[in-house]
Amino acid sequence: MSLPESDHQLIVDELGREPTAAESTLFENLWSEHCAYRSSRPLLGAFDSEGQQVVIGPGDDAAVVAVPEPDAANTPVDDREAGDYSDTYITLGIESHNHPSYVDPYDGAATGVGGIVRDTMSMGAYPIALADSLYFGSFDREHTQYLFEGVVEGISDYGNSIGVPTVTGSVDFHADYVGNPLVNVACMGLTNEERLVTAEAQTAGNKLVLVGNGTGRDGLGGASFASEDLAEDAETEDRPAVQVGDPYTEKLLIEANETLVDENLIKSARDLGAAGLGGASSELVAKGGFGAEIDLDRVHQHEPNMNALEILLAESQERMCYEVAPEDVDRVAEIAERFDLGCSVIGEVREGNYVCTFDGEIVVDVDPEFLAEGAPMNDLNAVEPTEAERDLPVVDLEEAIEAVVSSPNTASKRWVYRQYDHEVGVRTALKPGDDAAIMAIRETSGDADDTTGGGTGLAFSSGANPNWTTAAPYEGAQAVALENATNIAAKGALPLTAVDCLNGGNPEKPDVYGGFKAIVDGLAEMCADLSTPVVGGNVSLYNDSETGPIPPTPTLAMVGSKAGYDAPPAALSGEGELLVVGQAGDALGGSEFLAQVGGSDAFPALPDNPSEIVETIAAVANRESTLATHDVSHGGLAVTLAELVTDEAGADVAVDGVVDLFDETPGRVVVETTDPDAVRAAFDGVAPVESLGESTDDGTLSLSIAGETVSYDAATIRAFRDVIASTFD
Amino acid sequence: MTVAVIQFGGSNCDRDAVRALNYLDIEAERVWHEDGLPEETTGIMLPGGFSYGDYLRAGAMAARSPIMAEVREAADDGIPVLGVCNGAQVGSESGLTDGAFTTNESARFQCEHVFLRVENADTPWTQAFDEGDVIEIPIAHGEGRFEITDERYDELEANDRILFRYCDADGNLTDEANPNGSTGNVAGILGDNESVAVLMPHPERSTLPDVGGTDGADILTGFRP
């Protein structure tokens, strides 16, 4: 890939001369789709990213959001006042590492984790939780299993080593990811008003200090590699564009960064990711309205004889660029040395142009604003998606239930999260395997050592559903947002904020761009309806290969808040009545059921009062009389009920028909309660409450569907749900 | 008095250990390995993590760092030393305890809750328990399979050096309850004297009452004088 001719002409006009080789490559990478969002930025205005909880919105390395005080954490966002937020902040960011994970699943996924963790660090935050949403081709393919195993191992080895728990996420399989899997990684960090750092350069004359790994030739051209379709021979041809991670160095960098923040030595910071040093340093100074003078010879390197272009663009991992006051440079170098990290003073913040010299010659001399913001936007054609009509097959009930419950999409993901250290940091109050994780933010109690549950619990959920967004991109994306909110509400928390990772195919294809546009609008619409500001995100296009485009995939990572960290489990106690709350859409479009048995249907209608429903679900989840809660989503009620059953507790349930059993409309939760009247009263005028039956003490799921009864004991259900582990172990 | 929680490059449970000890009113601080043991050290904890990236062999590099000579000396003087997870690997690599911890039978990292049976209740770490008690504690490791020669295993048993074994909820030592294929279901052992112990499970992760179980607290109280 090289610079398009129209871009080249624009640059020549601006510079008044031909760009140097280094400038040309710098523009190629920074003006790539991956860095400049040329095809997506015109669409991203749809997102509402403001709110009184938002401290820093989109555009920095990660967003920063204030955590509600515990006594306001159960109050809906729209009813809170500015004083309801504490000076404890979280950072939230999300990143895709899709193409690298196809070429080299282990390193591709591992460096995805490393990158988003450094985005967290550069805000002065300590990383406290990771969420991974992964998408692969059909599970039964051998190559899929190779990619899946490698990606999970890469995340596990890297995340575990650096001591950041991976607490939630999602795994989906769909035939259209076969030539291009997706690895979307979100990170939550913890900081506060005092420790906050931004990526906006502060003062001319301050030094630019590079700390971390030596620079080598690894990951050259990663940004432009991420901005074109995956070639047939990508696994061999594009391997040099994939970075290799070193979690040990990343952990040292985390410790060094903490010390630098403790001692207030950082004026601004940016991690080195896409487009390497050139990207990080030029964006840092441009954001502050400055230029820079950088001497590339001073960059510490781990390979000999590197040229200017390589030093500038290599995506060697585990490096941070800091703006440091001249008098603090020695102390920064001492701290780097203490943690065995390389450190070089590479230049300084200046007024004027962004200038790089190498071997005594000026190799880059450009207006940083033009470099950072000058990429022309693409105006692409979009074709609107069409909607399916109902054509449901006649099925054998038992076969259908077994197929849906044992599908890898709905199956237990324990094989995955058991490989992730999800408890390091001793904040994970609700662990993976439930609807959402809950992280204990004790700091808001006023005492960081409080262990009485007096702080704010942050619920964390991440995912999308390719079946939904394939069937109906717009409504499917709305459903993704509502589904994440429902996960959080089922554990008694209310949505606070979210970040998105928008994955699409080649946007130059009008139908692909039409689908992509629809997921952006759908996601934005539902997040606005839920009063949930979308404070940051990532766009990954050109997820396209010879096997075609991926399904449009809007991963949403959402955070909600509640007072304390306790939540009802997604497991029955055996002692209550079973209700399903929420508005069913009465359709099966995009369902796992249709994916298993064939046929078509419209996408289910979504409720028109989602915010009210989510708030009421959270209130019900927090009632003393609520014994268990679990949301209805992938696989519908059939899967929700199967997951609720344990060896000790079962369910005796009747529903009207197949549609009721497999309908996946989000915004619905199964509640086990000893006080059904109170649940009905809470939902009066909000959404329907249907009685499903009773929970029992026999560990058996007994389902009566339109008069036909089937039953499964816990061991049988466990065997159905064990398909992933039983394939690998 | 203070418990020194030794931080090597790559340690990642040092903060959690200090937090858990402080919760138990046991004074503790993180000590960077190059800084050496503080004068007033009254206990030493080798925390979990991936010291030196575990790049050679889990715990092997840290075991050869200068501070470990100080730790061995302190252990000989009767100062309590507890190695947890990577700290157990460091302890065994440095000869504080016998045997070795190596790759799990599954060849994968495993993070989950397990049951342990108390095998020796006559130690600082198990004084709150009776022999045969069953406790629930999380593990999180990829290299936790305890290995030792038959002869030395017999010696461990004969000398009552086995502290905990993996078991089921009822205390039975089954293969299913052994998460990593450890010889004799061994989860933790003692050094030459009872004040030195290493174990793969994480007591500091089951101490704070706001995030789950608290069975680990009674192990950490072994640091109390």
Short mmCIF file of N, CA and C in Angstrom, two decimals, chain A residues 117-234:
data_model
loop_
_atom_site.label_atom_id
_atom_site.label_comp_id
_atom_site.label_asym_id
_atom_site.label_seq_id
_atom_site.Cartn_x
_atom_site.Cartn_y
_atom_site.Cartn_z
N VAL A 117 -4.07 -1.32 27.42
CA VAL A 117 -3.60 -1.07 28.79
C VAL A 117 -2.72 0.19 28.81
N ARG A 118 -1.89 0.37 27.79
CA ARG A 118 -1.07 1.60 27.75
C ARG A 118 -1.93 2.84 27.51
N ASP A 119 -3.03 2.69 26.76
CA ASP A 119 -3.95 3.82 26.60
C ASP A 119 -4.49 4.24 27.97
N THR A 120 -4.69 3.27 28.83
CA THR A 120 -5.18 3.52 30.19
C THR A 120 -4.11 4.23 31.01
N MET A 121 -2.88 3.71 30.92
CA MET A 121 -1.77 4.29 31.68
C MET A 121 -1.51 5.74 31.30
N SER A 122 -1.67 6.05 30.02
CA SER A 122 -1.31 7.40 29.59
C SER A 122 -2.29 8.44 30.11
N MET A 123 -3.40 7.99 30.72
CA MET A 123 -4.31 8.94 31.37
C MET A 123 -3.97 9.07 32.86
N GLY A 124 -2.87 8.46 33.28
CA GLY A 124 -2.51 8.49 34.70
C GLY A 124 -3.30 7.48 35.52
N ALA A 125 -3.87 6.48 34.83
CA ALA A 125 -4.74 5.51 35.52
C ALA A 125 -4.02 4.17 35.69
N TYR A 126 -4.47 3.42 36.69
CA TYR A 126 -3.97 2.06 36.89
C TYR A 126 -5.02 1.12 36.30
N PRO A 127 -4.62 0.20 35.41
CA PRO A 127 -5.61 -0.69 34.78
C PRO A 127 -6.19 -1.68 35.79
N ILE A 128 -7.53 -1.74 35.89
CA ILE A 128 -8.13 -2.65 36.88
C ILE A 128 -9.00 -3.74 36.28
N ALA A 129 -9.35 -3.64 35.01
CA ALA A 129 -10.19 -4.71 34.44
C ALA A 129 -10.11 -4.69 32.91
N LEU A 130 -10.12 -5.89 32.34
CA LEU A 130 -10.16 -6.05 30.89
C LEU A 130 -11.43 -6.80 30.50
N ALA A 131 -11.93 -6.50 29.31
CA ALA A 131 -13.05 -7.24 28.73
C ALA A 131 -12.68 -7.57 27.30
N ASP A 132 -12.92 -8.82 26.90
CA ASP A 132 -12.58 -9.22 25.53
C ASP A 132 -13.80 -9.72 24.80
N SER A 133 -14.08 -9.14 23.66
CA SER A 133 -15.14 -9.66 22.81
C SER A 133 -14.49 -10.22 21.55
N LEU A 134 -14.72 -11.52 21.35
CA LEU A 134 -14.02 -12.25 20.28
C LEU A 134 -15.04 -12.84 19.32
N TYR A 135 -14.70 -12.82 18.04
CA TYR A 135 -15.60 -13.31 17.00
C TYR A 135 -14.81 -14.16 16.02
N PHE A 136 -15.29 -15.38 15.81
CA PHE A 136 -14.58 -16.32 14.92
C PHE A 136 -15.56 -16.95 13.94
N GLY A 137 -14.98 -17.61 12.91
CA GLY A 137 -15.79 -18.37 11.96
C GLY A 137 -16.42 -19.58 12.62
N SER A 138 -17.07 -20.42 11.82
CA SER A 138 -17.79 -21.57 12.38
C SER A 138 -16.88 -22.40 13.28
N PHE A 139 -17.41 -22.75 14.46
CA PHE A 139 -16.59 -23.39 15.48
C PHE A 139 -16.06 -24.74 15.01
N ASP A 140 -16.81 -25.44 14.17
CA ASP A 140 -16.37 -26.80 13.82
C ASP A 140 -15.19 -26.83 12.84
N ARG A 141 -14.80 -25.69 12.32
CA ARG A 141 -13.63 -25.68 11.41
C ARG A 141 -12.33 -25.74 12.20
N GLU A 142 -11.41 -26.51 11.71
CA GLU A 142 -10.14 -26.68 12.40
C GLU A 142 -9.36 -25.35 12.50
N HIS A 143 -9.40 -24.57 11.42
CA HIS A 143 -8.66 -23.30 11.43
C HIS A 143 -9.26 -22.32 12.45
N THR A 144 -10.58 -22.36 12.60
CA THR A 144 -11.24 -21.53 13.61
C THR A 144 -10.72 -21.90 15.00
N GLN A 145 -10.64 -23.20 15.26
CA GLN A 145 -10.20 -23.64 16.58
C GLN A 145 -8.75 -23.24 16.84
N TYR A 146 -7.95 -23.28 15.78
CA TYR A 146 -6.56 -22.83 15.91
C TYR A 146 -6.50 -21.34 16.27
N LEU A 147 -7.30 -20.54 15.57
CA LEU A 147 -7.31 -19.10 15.86
C LEU A 147 -7.85 -18.82 17.26
N PHE A 148 -8.93 -19.47 17.61
CA PHE A 148 -9.59 -19.29 18.90
C PHE A 148 -8.64 -19.64 20.04
N GLU A 149 -8.02 -20.78 19.92
CA GLU A 149 -7.10 -21.24 20.97
C GLU A 149 -5.92 -20.27 21.11
N GLY A 150 -5.39 -19.82 19.97
CA GLY A 150 -4.24 -18.91 19.99
C GLY A 150 -4.60 -17.55 20.57
N VAL A 151 -5.76 -17.03 20.20
CA VAL A 151 -6.19 -15.72 20.70
C VAL A 151 -6.40 -15.78 22.21
N VAL A 152 -7.08 -16.81 22.68
CA VAL A 152 -7.35 -16.92 24.12
C VAL A 152 -6.03 -17.07 24.88
N GLU A 153 -5.12 -17.85 24.33
CA GLU A 153 -3.83 -18.02 25.00
C GLU A 153 -3.03 -16.71 25.00
N GLY A 154 -3.11 -15.96 23.90
CA GLY A 154 -2.40 -14.68 23.83
C GLY A 154 -2.92 -13.69 24.87
N ILE A 155 -4.25 -13.61 24.98
CA ILE A 155 -4.86 -12.71 25.97
C ILE A 155 -4.49 -13.18 27.38
N SER A 156 -4.58 -14.49 27.57
CA SER A 156 -4.30 -15.08 28.89
C SER A 156 -2.86 -14.80 29.31
N ASP A 157 -1.91 -15.11 28.45
CA ASP A 157 -0.50 -14.95 28.82
C ASP A 157 -0.16 -13.48 29.09
N TYR A 158 -0.67 -12.60 28.25
CA TYR A 158 -0.32 -11.19 28.40
C TYR A 158 -1.07 -10.57 29.59
N GLY A 159 -2.40 -10.71 29.60
CA GLY A 159 -3.20 -10.10 30.67
C GLY A 159 -2.84 -10.64 32.03
N ASN A 160 -2.64 -11.96 32.13
CA ASN A 160 -2.29 -12.56 33.42
C ASN A 160 -0.95 -12.05 33.91
N SER A 161 0.02 -11.97 32.99
CA SER A 161 1.36 -11.56 33.40
C SER A 161 1.39 -10.14 33.94
N ILE A 162 0.62 -9.26 33.33
CA ILE A 162 0.69 -7.86 33.77
C ILE A 162 -0.22 -7.60 34.97
N GLY A 163 -0.93 -8.63 35.42
CA GLY A 163 -1.72 -8.49 36.64
C GLY A 163 -2.97 -7.66 36.48
N VAL A 164 -3.57 -7.71 35.29
CA VAL A 164 -4.84 -7.01 35.08
C VAL A 164 -5.90 -8.09 34.83
N PRO A 165 -6.93 -8.15 35.67
CA PRO A 165 -7.89 -9.23 35.53
C PRO A 165 -8.76 -9.07 34.29
N THR A 166 -9.00 -10.16 33.59
CA THR A 166 -9.95 -10.16 32.48
C THR A 166 -11.27 -10.67 33.05
N VAL A 167 -12.26 -9.78 33.18
CA VAL A 167 -13.42 -10.09 34.01
C VAL A 167 -14.71 -10.35 33.24
N THR A 168 -14.74 -9.97 31.98
CA THR A 168 -15.97 -10.17 31.23
C THR A 168 -15.65 -10.16 29.74
N GLY A 169 -16.66 -10.33 28.91
CA GLY A 169 -16.45 -10.34 27.47
C GLY A 169 -17.47 -11.21 26.79
N SER A 170 -17.14 -11.62 25.57
CA SER A 170 -18.08 -12.44 24.81
C SER A 170 -17.29 -13.22 23.76
N VAL A 171 -17.86 -14.35 23.33
CA VAL A 171 -17.29 -15.11 22.22
C VAL A 171 -18.44 -15.51 21.31
N ASP A 172 -18.34 -15.17 20.05
CA ASP A 172 -19.37 -15.54 19.09
C ASP A 172 -18.73 -16.20 17.87
N PHE A 173 -19.49 -17.14 17.31
CA PHE A 173 -19.03 -17.83 16.09
C PHE A 173 -20.06 -17.57 14.99
N HIS A 174 -19.58 -17.26 13.80
CA HIS A 174 -20.47 -16.98 12.67
C HIS A 174 -19.65 -17.24 11.40
N ALA A 175 -20.25 -17.90 10.44
CA ALA A 175 -19.51 -18.32 9.25
C ALA A 175 -18.79 -17.15 8.57
N ASP A 176 -19.33 -15.95 8.65
CA ASP A 176 -18.75 -14.83 7.92
C ASP A 176 -17.49 -14.23 8.56
N TYR A 177 -17.05 -14.77 9.70
CA TYR A 177 -15.76 -14.35 10.26
C TYR A 177 -14.64 -15.30 9.83
N VAL A 178 -14.96 -16.23 8.95
CA VAL A 178 -14.00 -17.29 8.69
C VAL A 178 -12.67 -16.76 8.14
N GLY A 179 -12.73 -15.72 7.31
CA GLY A 179 -11.49 -15.18 6.76
C GLY A 179 -10.97 -13.98 7.52
N ASN A 180 -11.62 -13.65 8.62
CA ASN A 180 -11.25 -12.42 9.32
C ASN A 180 -11.89 -12.37 10.72
N PRO A 181 -11.21 -12.97 11.71
CA PRO A 181 -11.76 -12.96 13.07
C PRO A 181 -11.63 -11.56 13.67
N LEU A 182 -12.36 -11.31 14.74
CA LEU A 182 -12.28 -10.02 15.43
C LEU A 182 -11.83 -10.22 16.86
N VAL A 183 -10.90 -9.36 17.29
CA VAL A 183 -10.46 -9.35 18.68
C VAL A 183 -10.63 -7.91 19.18
N ASN A 184 -11.64 -7.69 20.01
CA ASN A 184 -11.93 -6.36 20.55
C ASN A 184 -11.65 -6.40 22.05
N VAL A 185 -10.78 -5.51 22.50
CA VAL A 185 -10.36 -5.52 23.90
C VAL A 185 -10.66 -4.19 24.55
N ALA A 186 -11.37 -4.21 25.67
CA ALA A 186 -11.67 -2.99 26.42
C ALA A 186 -10.94 -3.02 27.75
N CYS A 187 -10.55 -1.85 28.23
CA CYS A 187 -9.86 -1.77 29.52
C CYS A 187 -10.48 -0.66 30.37
N MET A 188 -10.68 -0.98 31.65
CA MET A 188 -11.13 0.01 32.63
C MET A 188 -9.94 0.32 33.53
N GLY A 189 -9.70 1.61 33.73
CA GLY A 189 -8.61 2.01 34.62
C GLY A 189 -9.17 2.84 35.76
N LEU A 190 -8.36 3.03 36.79
CA LEU A 190 -8.81 3.80 37.94
C LEU A 190 -7.85 4.95 38.18
N THR A 191 -8.40 6.15 38.30
CA THR A 191 -7.58 7.31 38.60
C THR A 191 -8.43 8.28 39.41
N ASN A 192 -7.96 9.48 39.61
CA ASN A 192 -8.78 10.48 40.29
C ASN A 192 -8.40 11.86 39.79
N GLU A 193 -9.10 12.85 40.32
CA GLU A 193 -8.94 14.21 39.84
C GLU A 193 -7.47 14.64 39.85
N GLU A 194 -6.76 14.27 40.91
CA GLU A 194 -5.37 14.71 41.07
C GLU A 194 -4.39 14.01 40.14
N ARG A 195 -4.63 12.75 39.90
CA ARG A 195 -3.66 11.94 39.14
C ARG A 195 -3.86 12.01 37.63
N LEU A 196 -4.98 12.57 37.21
CA LEU A 196 -5.33 12.57 35.79
C LEU A 196 -4.25 13.22 34.92
N VAL A 197 -3.92 12.55 33.84
CA VAL A 197 -2.97 13.06 32.84
C VAL A 197 -3.69 13.02 31.50
N THR A 198 -3.37 13.92 30.59
CA THR A 198 -3.99 13.85 29.26
C THR A 198 -2.91 13.74 28.18
N ALA A 199 -3.36 13.58 26.95
CA ALA A 199 -2.45 13.48 25.82
C ALA A 199 -2.34 14.82 25.11
N GLU A 200 -2.44 15.91 25.88
CA GLU A 200 -2.40 17.24 25.27
C GLU A 200 -1.13 17.94 25.77
N ALA A 201 -0.19 18.16 24.86
CA ALA A 201 1.07 18.79 25.26
C ALA A 201 0.80 20.14 25.91
N GLN A 202 1.58 20.48 26.97
CA GLN A 202 1.29 21.63 27.80
C GLN A 202 2.12 22.88 27.51
N THR A 203 3.45 22.71 27.39
CA THR A 203 4.32 23.89 27.39
C THR A 203 5.49 23.71 26.43
N ALA A 204 5.71 24.71 25.57
CA ALA A 204 6.88 24.67 24.71
C ALA A 204 8.13 24.70 25.58
N GLY A 205 9.13 23.93 25.20
CA GLY A 205 10.37 23.86 25.99
C GLY A 205 10.43 22.61 26.85
N ASN A 206 9.27 21.98 27.12
CA ASN A 206 9.30 20.71 27.85
C ASN A 206 9.91 19.62 26.98
N LYS A 207 10.53 18.66 27.66
CA LYS A 207 11.22 17.58 26.93
C LYS A 207 10.24 16.47 26.57
N LEU A 208 10.54 15.80 25.47
CA LEU A 208 9.82 14.59 25.09
C LEU A 208 10.70 13.41 25.45
N VAL A 209 10.17 12.54 26.31
CA VAL A 209 10.97 11.42 26.82
C VAL A 209 10.29 10.11 26.43
N LEU A 210 11.07 9.23 25.83
CA LEU A 210 10.57 7.93 25.40
C LEU A 210 11.02 6.90 26.42
N VAL A 211 10.04 6.18 27.03
CA VAL A 211 10.38 5.19 28.06
C VAL A 211 9.83 3.84 27.65
N GLY A 212 10.64 2.80 27.83
CA GLY A 212 10.17 1.44 27.57
C GLY A 212 11.11 0.67 26.69
N ASN A 213 10.52 -0.27 25.97
CA ASN A 213 11.27 -1.13 25.08
C ASN A 213 12.13 -0.35 24.10
N GLY A 214 13.22 -0.96 23.66
CA GLY A 214 13.96 -0.41 22.54
C GLY A 214 13.11 -0.50 21.28
N THR A 215 13.42 0.36 20.32
CA THR A 215 12.69 0.35 19.05
C THR A 215 13.39 -0.59 18.08
N GLY A 216 12.60 -1.47 17.48
CA GLY A 216 13.16 -2.38 16.47
C GLY A 216 12.35 -2.28 15.20
N ARG A 217 12.48 -3.27 14.34
CA ARG A 217 11.75 -3.18 13.07
C ARG A 217 10.41 -3.92 13.15
N ASP A 218 9.98 -4.29 14.37
CA ASP A 218 8.74 -5.06 14.47
C ASP A 218 7.51 -4.19 14.27
N GLY A 219 6.52 -4.76 13.62
CA GLY A 219 5.25 -4.06 13.44
C GLY A 219 5.32 -2.90 12.49
N LEU A 220 6.19 -2.97 11.50
CA LEU A 220 6.29 -1.87 10.54
C LEU A 220 5.05 -1.80 9.66
N GLY A 221 4.42 -0.62 9.63
CA GLY A 221 3.28 -0.43 8.74
C GLY A 221 2.01 -1.07 9.24
N GLY A 222 1.91 -1.28 10.55
CA GLY A 222 0.72 -1.93 11.12
C GLY A 222 -0.56 -1.16 10.85
N ALA A 223 -0.48 0.16 10.89
CA ALA A 223 -1.69 0.97 10.70
C ALA A 223 -2.23 0.83 9.29
N SER A 224 -1.34 0.81 8.30
CA SER A 224 -1.86 0.68 6.93
C SER A 224 -2.26 -0.76 6.64
N PHE A 225 -1.59 -1.71 7.31
CA PHE A 225 -1.99 -3.13 7.17
C PHE A 225 -3.41 -3.33 7.68
N ALA A 226 -3.78 -2.58 8.71
CA ALA A 226 -5.12 -2.70 9.30
C ALA A 226 -6.16 -2.00 8.45
N SER A 227 -5.73 -1.32 7.40
CA SER A 227 -6.65 -0.48 6.64
C SER A 227 -6.88 -0.98 5.22
N GLU A 228 -6.61 -2.26 5.01
CA GLU A 228 -6.95 -2.85 3.71
C GLU A 228 -7.46 -4.26 3.94
N ASP A 229 -8.10 -4.82 2.91
CA ASP A 229 -8.63 -6.18 3.05
C ASP A 229 -7.50 -7.15 3.34
N LEU A 230 -7.81 -8.22 4.05
CA LEU A 230 -6.81 -9.26 4.31
C LEU A 230 -6.56 -10.04 3.02
N ALA A 231 -5.30 -10.09 2.62
CA ALA A 231 -4.96 -10.80 1.39
C ALA A 231 -4.94 -12.31 1.65
N GLU A 232 -5.06 -13.06 0.58
CA GLU A 232 -5.10 -14.51 0.67
C GLU A 232 -3.84 -15.06 1.35
N ASP A 233 -2.71 -14.40 1.06
CA ASP A 233 -1.44 -14.89 1.61
C ASP A 233 -1.02 -14.11 2.86
N ALA A 234 -2.01 -13.48 3.53
CA ALA A 234 -1.67 -12.59 4.65
C ALA A 234 -0.90 -13.31 5.75
#
